[in-house]
mmCIF file of C-alpha atoms in Angstrom:
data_model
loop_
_atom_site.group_PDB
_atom_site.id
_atom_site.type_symbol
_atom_site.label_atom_id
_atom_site.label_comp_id
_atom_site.label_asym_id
_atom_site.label_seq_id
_atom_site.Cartn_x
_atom_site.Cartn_y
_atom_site.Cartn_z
ATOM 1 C CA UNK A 1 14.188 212.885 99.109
ATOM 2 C CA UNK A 2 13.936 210.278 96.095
ATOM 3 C CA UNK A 3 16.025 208.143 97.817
ATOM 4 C CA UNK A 4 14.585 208.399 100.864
ATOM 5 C CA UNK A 5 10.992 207.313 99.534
ATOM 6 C CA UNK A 6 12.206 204.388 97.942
ATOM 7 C CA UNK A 7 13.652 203.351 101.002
ATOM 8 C CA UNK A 8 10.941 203.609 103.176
ATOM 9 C CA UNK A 9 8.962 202.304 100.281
ATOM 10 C CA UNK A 10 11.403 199.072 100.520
ATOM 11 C CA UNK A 11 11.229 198.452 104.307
ATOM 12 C CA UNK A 12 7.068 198.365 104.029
ATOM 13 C CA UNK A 13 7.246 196.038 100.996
ATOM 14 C CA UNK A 14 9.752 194.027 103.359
ATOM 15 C CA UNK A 15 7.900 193.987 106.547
ATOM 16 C CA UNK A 16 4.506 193.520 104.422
ATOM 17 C CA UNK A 17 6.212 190.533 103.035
ATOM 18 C CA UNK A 18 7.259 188.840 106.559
ATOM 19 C CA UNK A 19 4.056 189.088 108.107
ATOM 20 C CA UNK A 20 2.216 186.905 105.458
ATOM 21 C CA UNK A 21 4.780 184.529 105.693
ATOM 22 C CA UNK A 22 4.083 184.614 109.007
ATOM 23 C CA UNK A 23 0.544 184.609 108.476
ATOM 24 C CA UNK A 24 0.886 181.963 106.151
ATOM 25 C CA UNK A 25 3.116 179.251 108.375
ATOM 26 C CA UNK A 26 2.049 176.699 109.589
ATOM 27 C CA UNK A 27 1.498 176.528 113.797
ATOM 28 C CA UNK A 28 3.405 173.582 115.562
ATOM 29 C CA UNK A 29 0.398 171.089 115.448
ATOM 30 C CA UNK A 30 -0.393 171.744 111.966
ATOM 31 C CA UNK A 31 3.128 171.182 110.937
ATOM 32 C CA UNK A 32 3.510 167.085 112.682
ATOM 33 C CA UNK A 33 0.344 165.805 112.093
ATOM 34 C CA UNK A 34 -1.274 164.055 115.317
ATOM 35 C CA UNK A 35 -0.887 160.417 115.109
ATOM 36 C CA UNK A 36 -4.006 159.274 115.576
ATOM 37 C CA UNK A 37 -4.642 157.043 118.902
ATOM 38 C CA UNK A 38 -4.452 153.879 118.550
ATOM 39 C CA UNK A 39 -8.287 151.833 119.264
ATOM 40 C CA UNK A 40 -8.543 150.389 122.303
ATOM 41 C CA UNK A 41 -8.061 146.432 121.958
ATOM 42 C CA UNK A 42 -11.130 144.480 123.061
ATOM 43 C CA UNK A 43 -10.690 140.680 123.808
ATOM 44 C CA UNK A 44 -14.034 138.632 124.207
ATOM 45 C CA UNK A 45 -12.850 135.709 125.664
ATOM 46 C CA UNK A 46 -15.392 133.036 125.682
ATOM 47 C CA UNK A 47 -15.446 129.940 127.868
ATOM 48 C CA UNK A 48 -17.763 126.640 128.451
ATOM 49 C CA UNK A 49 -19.473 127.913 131.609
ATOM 50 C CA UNK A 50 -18.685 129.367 134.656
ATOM 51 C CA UNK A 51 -19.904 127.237 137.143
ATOM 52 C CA UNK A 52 -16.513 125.419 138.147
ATOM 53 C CA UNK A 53 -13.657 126.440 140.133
ATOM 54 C CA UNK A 54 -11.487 125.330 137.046
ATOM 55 C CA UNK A 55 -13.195 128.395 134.389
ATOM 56 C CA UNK A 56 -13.258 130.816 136.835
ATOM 57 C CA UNK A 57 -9.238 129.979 137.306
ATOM 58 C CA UNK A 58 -9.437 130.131 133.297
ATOM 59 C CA UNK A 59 -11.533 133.549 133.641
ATOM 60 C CA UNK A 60 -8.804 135.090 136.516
ATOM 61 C CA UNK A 61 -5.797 134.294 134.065
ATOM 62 C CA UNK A 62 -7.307 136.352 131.665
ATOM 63 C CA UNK A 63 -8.233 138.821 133.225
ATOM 64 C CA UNK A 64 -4.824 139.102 134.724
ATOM 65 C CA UNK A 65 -3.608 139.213 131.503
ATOM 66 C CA UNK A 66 -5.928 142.149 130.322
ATOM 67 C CA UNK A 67 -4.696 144.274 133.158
ATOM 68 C CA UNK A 68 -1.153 143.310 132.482
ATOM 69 C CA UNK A 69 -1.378 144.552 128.822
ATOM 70 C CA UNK A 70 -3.651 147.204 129.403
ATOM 71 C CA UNK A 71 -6.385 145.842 126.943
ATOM 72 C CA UNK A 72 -10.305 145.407 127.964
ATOM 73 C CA UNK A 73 -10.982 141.863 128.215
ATOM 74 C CA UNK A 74 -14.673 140.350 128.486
ATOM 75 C CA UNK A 75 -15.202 136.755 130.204
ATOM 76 C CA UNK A 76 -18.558 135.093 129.030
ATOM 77 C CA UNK A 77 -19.905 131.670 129.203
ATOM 78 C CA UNK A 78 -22.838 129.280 129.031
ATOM 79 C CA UNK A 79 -25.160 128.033 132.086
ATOM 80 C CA UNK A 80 -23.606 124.719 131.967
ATOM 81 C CA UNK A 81 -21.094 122.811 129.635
ATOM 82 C CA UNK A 82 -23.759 121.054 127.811
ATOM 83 C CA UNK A 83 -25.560 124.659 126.362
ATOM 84 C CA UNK A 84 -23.704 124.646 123.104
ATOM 85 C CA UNK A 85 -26.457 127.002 121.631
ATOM 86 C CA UNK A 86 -25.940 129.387 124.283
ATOM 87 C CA UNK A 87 -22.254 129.531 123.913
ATOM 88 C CA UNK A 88 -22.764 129.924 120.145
ATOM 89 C CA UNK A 89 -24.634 132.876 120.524
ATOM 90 C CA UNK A 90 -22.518 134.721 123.109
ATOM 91 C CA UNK A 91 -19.847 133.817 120.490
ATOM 92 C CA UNK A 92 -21.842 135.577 117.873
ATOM 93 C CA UNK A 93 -22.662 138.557 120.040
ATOM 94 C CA UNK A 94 -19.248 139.385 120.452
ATOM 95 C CA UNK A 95 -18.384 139.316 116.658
ATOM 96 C CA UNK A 96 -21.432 141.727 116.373
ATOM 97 C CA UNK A 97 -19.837 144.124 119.144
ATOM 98 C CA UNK A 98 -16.865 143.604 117.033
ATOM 99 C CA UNK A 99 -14.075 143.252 119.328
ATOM 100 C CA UNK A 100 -10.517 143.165 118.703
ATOM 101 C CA UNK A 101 -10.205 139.323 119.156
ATOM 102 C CA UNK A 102 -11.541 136.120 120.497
ATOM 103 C CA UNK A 103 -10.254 133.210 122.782
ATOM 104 C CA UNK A 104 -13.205 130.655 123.052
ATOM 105 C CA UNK A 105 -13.291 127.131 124.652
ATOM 106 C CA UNK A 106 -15.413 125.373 122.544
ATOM 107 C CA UNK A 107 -17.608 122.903 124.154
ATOM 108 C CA UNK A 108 -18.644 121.229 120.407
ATOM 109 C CA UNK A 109 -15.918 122.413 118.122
ATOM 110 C CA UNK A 110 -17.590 120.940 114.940
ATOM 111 C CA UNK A 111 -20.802 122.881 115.559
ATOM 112 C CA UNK A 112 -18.462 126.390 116.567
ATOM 113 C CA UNK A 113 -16.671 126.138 113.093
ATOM 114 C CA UNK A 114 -19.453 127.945 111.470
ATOM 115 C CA UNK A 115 -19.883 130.935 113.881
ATOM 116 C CA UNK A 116 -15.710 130.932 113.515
ATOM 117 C CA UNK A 117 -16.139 131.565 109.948
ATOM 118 C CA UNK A 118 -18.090 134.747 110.772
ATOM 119 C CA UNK A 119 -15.447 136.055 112.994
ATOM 120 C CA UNK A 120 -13.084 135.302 110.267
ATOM 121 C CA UNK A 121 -15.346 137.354 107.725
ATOM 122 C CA UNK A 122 -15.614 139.435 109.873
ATOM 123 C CA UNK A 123 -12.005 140.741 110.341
ATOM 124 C CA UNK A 124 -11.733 138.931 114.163
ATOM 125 C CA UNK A 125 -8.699 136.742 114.611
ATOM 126 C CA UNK A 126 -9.677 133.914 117.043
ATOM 127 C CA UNK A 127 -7.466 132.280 119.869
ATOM 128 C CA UNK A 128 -8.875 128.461 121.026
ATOM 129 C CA UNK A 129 -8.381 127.873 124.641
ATOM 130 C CA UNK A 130 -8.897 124.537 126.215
ATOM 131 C CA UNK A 131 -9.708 122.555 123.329
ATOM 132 C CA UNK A 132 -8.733 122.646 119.680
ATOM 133 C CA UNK A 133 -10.903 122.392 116.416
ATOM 134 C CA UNK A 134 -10.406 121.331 113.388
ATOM 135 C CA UNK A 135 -9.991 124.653 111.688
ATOM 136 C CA UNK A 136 -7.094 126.021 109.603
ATOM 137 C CA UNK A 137 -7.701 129.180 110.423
ATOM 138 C CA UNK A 138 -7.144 129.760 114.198
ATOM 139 C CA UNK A 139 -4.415 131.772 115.048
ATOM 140 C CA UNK A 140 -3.390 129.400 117.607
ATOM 141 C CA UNK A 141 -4.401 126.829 120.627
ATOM 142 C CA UNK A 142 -3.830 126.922 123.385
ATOM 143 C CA UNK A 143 -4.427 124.263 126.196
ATOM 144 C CA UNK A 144 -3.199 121.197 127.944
ATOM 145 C CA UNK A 145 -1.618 117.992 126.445
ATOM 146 C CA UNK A 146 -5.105 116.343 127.159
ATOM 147 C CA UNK A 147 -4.080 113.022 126.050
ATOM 148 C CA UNK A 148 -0.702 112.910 128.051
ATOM 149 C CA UNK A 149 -2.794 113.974 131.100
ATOM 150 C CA UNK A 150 -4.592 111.457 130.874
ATOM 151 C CA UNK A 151 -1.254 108.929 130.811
ATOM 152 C CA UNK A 152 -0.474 110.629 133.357
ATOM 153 C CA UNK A 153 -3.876 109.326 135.311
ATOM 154 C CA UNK A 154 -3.642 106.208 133.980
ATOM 155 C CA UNK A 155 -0.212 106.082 135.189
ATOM 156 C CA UNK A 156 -0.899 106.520 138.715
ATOM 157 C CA UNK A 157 -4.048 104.207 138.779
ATOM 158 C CA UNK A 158 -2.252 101.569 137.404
ATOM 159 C CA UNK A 159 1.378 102.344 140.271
ATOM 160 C CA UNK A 160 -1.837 102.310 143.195
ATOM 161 C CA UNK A 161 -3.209 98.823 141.628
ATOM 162 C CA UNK A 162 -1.104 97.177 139.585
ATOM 163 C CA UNK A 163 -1.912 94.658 136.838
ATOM 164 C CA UNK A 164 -4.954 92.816 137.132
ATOM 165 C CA UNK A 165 -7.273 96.425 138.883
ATOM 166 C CA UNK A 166 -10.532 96.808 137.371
ATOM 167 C CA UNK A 167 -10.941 100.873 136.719
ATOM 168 C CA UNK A 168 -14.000 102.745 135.921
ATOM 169 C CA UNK A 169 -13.777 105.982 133.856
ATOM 170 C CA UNK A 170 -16.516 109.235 133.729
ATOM 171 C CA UNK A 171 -16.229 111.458 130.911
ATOM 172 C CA UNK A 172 -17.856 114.557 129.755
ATOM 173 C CA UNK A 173 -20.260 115.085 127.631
ATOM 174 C CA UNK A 174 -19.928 113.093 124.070
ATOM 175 C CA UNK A 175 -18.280 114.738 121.282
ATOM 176 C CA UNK A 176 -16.045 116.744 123.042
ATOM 177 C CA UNK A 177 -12.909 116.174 121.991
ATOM 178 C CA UNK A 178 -10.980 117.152 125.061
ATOM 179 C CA UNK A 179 -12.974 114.895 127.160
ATOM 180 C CA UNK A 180 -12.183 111.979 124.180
ATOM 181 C CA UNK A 181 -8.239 112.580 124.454
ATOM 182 C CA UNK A 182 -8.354 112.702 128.254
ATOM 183 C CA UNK A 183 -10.386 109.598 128.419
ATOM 184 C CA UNK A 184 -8.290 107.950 125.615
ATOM 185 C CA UNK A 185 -4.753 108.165 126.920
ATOM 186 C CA UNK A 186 -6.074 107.149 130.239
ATOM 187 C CA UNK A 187 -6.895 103.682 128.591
ATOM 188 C CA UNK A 188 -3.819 103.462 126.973
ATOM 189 C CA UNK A 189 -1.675 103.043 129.690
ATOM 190 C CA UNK A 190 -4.329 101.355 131.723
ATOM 191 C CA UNK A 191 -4.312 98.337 129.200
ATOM 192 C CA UNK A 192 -0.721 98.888 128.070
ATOM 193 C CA UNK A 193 -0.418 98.280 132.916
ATOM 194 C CA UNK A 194 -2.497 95.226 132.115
ATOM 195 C CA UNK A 195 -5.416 96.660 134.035
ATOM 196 C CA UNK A 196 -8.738 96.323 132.922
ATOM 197 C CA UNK A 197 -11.406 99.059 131.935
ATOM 198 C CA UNK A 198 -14.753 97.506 132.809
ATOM 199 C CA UNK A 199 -16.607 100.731 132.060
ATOM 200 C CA UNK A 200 -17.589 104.268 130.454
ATOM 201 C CA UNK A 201 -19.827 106.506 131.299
ATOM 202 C CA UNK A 202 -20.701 110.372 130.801
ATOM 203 C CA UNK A 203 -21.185 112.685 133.008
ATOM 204 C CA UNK A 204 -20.897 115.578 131.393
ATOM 205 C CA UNK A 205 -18.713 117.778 133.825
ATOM 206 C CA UNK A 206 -21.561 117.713 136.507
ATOM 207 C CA UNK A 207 -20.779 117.265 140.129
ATOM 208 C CA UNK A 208 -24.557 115.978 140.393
ATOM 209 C CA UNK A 209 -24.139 113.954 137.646
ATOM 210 C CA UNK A 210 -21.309 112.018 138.737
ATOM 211 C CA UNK A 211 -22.750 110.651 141.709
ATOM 212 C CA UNK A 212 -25.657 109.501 139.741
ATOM 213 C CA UNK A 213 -23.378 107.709 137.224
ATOM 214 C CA UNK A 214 -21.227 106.450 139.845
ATOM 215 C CA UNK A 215 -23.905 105.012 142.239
ATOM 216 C CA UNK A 216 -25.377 103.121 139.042
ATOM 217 C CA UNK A 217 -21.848 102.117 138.039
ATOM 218 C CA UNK A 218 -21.376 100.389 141.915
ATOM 219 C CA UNK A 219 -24.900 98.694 141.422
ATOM 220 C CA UNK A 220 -23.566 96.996 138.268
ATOM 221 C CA UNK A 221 -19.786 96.405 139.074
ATOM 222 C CA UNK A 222 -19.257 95.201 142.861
ATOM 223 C CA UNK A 223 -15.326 94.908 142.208
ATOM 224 C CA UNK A 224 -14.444 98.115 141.016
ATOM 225 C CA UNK A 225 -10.857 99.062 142.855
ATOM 226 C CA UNK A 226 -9.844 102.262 140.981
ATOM 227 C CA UNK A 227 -11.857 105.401 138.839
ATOM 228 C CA UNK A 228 -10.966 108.040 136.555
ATOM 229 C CA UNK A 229 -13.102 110.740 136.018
ATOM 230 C CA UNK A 230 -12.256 113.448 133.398
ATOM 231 C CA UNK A 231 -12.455 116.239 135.548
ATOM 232 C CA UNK A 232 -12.734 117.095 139.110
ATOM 233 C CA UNK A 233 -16.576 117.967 139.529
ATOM 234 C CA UNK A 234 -17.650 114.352 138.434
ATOM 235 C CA UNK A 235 -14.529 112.763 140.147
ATOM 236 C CA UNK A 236 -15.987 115.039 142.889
ATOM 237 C CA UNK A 237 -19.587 114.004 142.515
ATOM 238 C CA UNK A 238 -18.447 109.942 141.726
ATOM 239 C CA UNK A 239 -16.426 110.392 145.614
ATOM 240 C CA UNK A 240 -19.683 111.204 147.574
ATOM 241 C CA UNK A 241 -21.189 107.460 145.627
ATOM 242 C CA UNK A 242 -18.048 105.748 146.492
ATOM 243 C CA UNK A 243 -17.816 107.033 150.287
ATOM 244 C CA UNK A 244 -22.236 106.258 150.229
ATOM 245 C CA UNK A 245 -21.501 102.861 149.330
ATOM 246 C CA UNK A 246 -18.658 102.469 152.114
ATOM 247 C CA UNK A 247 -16.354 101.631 149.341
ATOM 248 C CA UNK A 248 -12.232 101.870 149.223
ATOM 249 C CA UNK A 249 -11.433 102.709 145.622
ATOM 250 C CA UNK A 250 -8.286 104.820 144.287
ATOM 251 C CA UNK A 251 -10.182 108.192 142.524
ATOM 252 C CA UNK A 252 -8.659 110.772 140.151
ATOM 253 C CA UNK A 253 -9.768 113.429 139.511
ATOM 254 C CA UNK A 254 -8.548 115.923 136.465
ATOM 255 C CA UNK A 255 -7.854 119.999 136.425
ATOM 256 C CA UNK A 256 -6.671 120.443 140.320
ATOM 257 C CA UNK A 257 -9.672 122.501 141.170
ATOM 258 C CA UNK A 258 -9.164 124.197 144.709
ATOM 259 C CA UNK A 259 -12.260 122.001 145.775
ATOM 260 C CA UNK A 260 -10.495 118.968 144.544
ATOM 261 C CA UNK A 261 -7.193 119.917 146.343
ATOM 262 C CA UNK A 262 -9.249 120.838 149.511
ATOM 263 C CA UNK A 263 -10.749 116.433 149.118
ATOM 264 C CA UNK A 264 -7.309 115.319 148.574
ATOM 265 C CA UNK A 265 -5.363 117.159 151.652
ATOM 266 C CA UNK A 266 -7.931 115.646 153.670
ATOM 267 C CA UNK A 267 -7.307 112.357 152.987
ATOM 268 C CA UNK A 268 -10.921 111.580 150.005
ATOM 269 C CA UNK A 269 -9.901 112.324 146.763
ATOM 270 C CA UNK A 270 -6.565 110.253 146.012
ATOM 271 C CA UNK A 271 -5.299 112.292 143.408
ATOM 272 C CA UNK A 272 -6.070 115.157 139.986
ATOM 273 C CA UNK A 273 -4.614 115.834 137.046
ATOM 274 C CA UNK A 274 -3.762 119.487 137.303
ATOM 275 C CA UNK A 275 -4.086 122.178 134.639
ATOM 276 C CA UNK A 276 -2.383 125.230 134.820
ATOM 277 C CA UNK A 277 -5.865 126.755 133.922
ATOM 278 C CA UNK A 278 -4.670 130.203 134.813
ATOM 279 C CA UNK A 279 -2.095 130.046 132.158
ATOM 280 C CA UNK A 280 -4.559 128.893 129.810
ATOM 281 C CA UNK A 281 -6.470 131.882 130.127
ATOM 282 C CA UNK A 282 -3.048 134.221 130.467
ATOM 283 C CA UNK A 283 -1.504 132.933 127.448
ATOM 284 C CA UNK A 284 -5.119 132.828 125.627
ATOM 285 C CA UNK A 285 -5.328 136.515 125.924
ATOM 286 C CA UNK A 286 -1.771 137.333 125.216
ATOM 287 C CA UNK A 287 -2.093 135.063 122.206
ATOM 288 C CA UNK A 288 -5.315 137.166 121.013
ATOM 289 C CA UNK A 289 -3.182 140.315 121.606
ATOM 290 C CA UNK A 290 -0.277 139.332 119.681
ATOM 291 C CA UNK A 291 -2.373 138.746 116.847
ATOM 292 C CA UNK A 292 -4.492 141.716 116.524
ATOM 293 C CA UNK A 293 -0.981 143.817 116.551
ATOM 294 C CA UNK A 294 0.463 141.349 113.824
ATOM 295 C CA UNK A 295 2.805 139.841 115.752
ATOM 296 C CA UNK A 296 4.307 136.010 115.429
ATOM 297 C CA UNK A 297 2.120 133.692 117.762
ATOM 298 C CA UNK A 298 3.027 129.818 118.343
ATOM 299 C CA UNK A 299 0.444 127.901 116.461
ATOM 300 C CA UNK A 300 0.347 126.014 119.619
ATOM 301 C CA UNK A 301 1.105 126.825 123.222
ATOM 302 C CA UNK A 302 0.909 123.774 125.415
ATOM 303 C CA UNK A 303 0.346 124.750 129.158
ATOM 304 C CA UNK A 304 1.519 121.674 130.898
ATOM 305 C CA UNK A 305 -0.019 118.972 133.801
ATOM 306 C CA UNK A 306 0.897 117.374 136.921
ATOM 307 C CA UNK A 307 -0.698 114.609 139.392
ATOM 308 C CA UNK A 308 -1.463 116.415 142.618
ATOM 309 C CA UNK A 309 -1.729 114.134 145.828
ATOM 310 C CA UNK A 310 -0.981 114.028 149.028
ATOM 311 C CA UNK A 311 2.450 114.726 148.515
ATOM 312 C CA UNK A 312 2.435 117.750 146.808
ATOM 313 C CA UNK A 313 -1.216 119.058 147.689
ATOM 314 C CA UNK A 314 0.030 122.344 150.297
ATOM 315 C CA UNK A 315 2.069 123.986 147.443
ATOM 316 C CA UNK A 316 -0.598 123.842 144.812
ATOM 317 C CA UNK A 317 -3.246 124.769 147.135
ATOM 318 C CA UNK A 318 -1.061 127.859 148.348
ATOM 319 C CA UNK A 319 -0.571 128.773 144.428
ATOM 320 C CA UNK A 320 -4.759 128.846 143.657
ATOM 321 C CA UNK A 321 -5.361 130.944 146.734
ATOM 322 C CA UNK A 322 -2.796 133.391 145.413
ATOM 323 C CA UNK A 323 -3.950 133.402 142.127
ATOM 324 C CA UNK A 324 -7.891 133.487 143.555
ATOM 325 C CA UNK A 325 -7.401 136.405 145.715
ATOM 326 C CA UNK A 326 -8.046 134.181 149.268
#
């Protein structure tokens, strides 16, 4: 009888004992921790305006590039190229919604390095798109050789007239340094061609504009033979002038804008420098991406040019409606 109380006493003490370690182990999800989920990545990408078939290009690229990666991406930008203060705020109001990143176009980089500060303080790595600053602490820019698309302009002016042509060039607004380098290696080779640059003139990215400048440019110089205009909505605007004043003059355009490409097939516009300004948007965000996961990005990512004309006009044209959705 003894013996059979103890054991029956040491099955209960051994069954007791399971159940709390039962009781007292851990379920499957408390024994792997849940990795948390990872916060969504937010890129405010923020552009000059949007009032040009060239930024919304820039604005499809990255949006492209936000479905692509699976990220939210934001496109802002200013009523015109000129409203600096407006861009400056919208670049504010995204370091206050604290996103994940920025890619901005800057249309006064001096006056943006500031607001870039705050993003910095702020734990925001920025991308610049379009046009560089002077600031060391970008993560990286990226954009078109400006000042070798402009050889390339001045280039082909100089093959149409040869030595001797008398060019005029439009520019955008003043202080922008993209504008400057486009401008700038345009006169290079112009000079270098032995052609002769007989004026300069903003016109601050403005179709409008450009016909004003240019009709006040062909009231002062009655021998102009070629023009340069440092993107298409002037070179646009300075071709409506030229065709007023019944004039023949070689025009180039730069950024191959689908309305500039529509002038050229039919036989206005002679030629553009064109962008790749869907990359530039692409690669902006991707850029911005890399660096909010800490990963190596180019400190700069060049996207390339090419003269479109006649020759070569159906194949880009084909490309934009593709990447337009027409």
């Amino acid at each position: 009888m003894l013996s059979l109380i103890v054991g029956i006493t040491l099955i209960f003490l051994l069954i007791s004992g399971c159940g709390q370690q039962q009781e007292s182990q851990p379920s499957d999800s408390e024994q792997v921790p849940q990795q948390e989920a990872e916060e969504p990545i937010k890129i405010g990408v923020v552009v000059k305006a949007l009032n040009s078939d060239f930024w919304k290009t820039v604005e499809a690229g990255a949006k492209a590039a936000g479905k692509d990666l699976g990220i939210e991406v934001e496109v802002l930008g200013p009523s015109a190229e000129t409203a600096v203060s407006e861009q400056i705020d919208m670049i504010e109001d995204q370091i206050t919604k604290r996103v994940s990143a920025l890619a901005v176009a800057p249309s006064q980089p001096a006056s943006a390095i500031p607001v870039f500060d705050q993003a910095k303080a702020a734990g925001i790595p920025v991308v610049l798109i379009d046009t560089d600053a002077q600031w060391d602490d970008k993560v990286s820019f990226v954009g078109t050789g400006n000042y070798n698309g402009g050889k390339q302009a001045g280039e082909f002016i100089a093959e149409k007239l040869g030595k001797g042509g008398k060019v005029v060039i439009l520019r955008g607004a003043v202080g922008d340094p993209t504008h400057d380098e486009r401008s700038n290696g345009a006169i290079e080779v112009l000079k270098e061609k032995g052609l002769e640059v007989i004026d300069i003139q903003p016109a601050n990215s403005e179709r409008g504009l450009g016909m004003t400048v240019m009709e006040n440019m062909l009231q002062v110089h009655s021998d102009i033979q070629g023009m340069f205009a440092t993107n298409d909505e002037m070179a646009l605007g300075a071709l409506r002038a030229i065709q007023a004043a019944g004039k023949e003059i070689i025009t180039v355009g730069f950024d191959g804008s689908p309305d500039a490409l529509k002038s050229i097939e039919e036989g206005e516009l002679t030629a553009s420098v064109a962008q790749n300004s869907f990359n530039i948007g692409y690669q902006g965000v991707v850029a911005a991406v890399k660096a909010v996961r800490g990963e190596a990005v180019d400190k700069r990512i060049d996207t390339g040019t090419k003269i479109i004309s006649k020759d070569n006009v159906k194949e880009e044209q084909q490309k934009l409606k593709e990447i337009l959705g027409q």
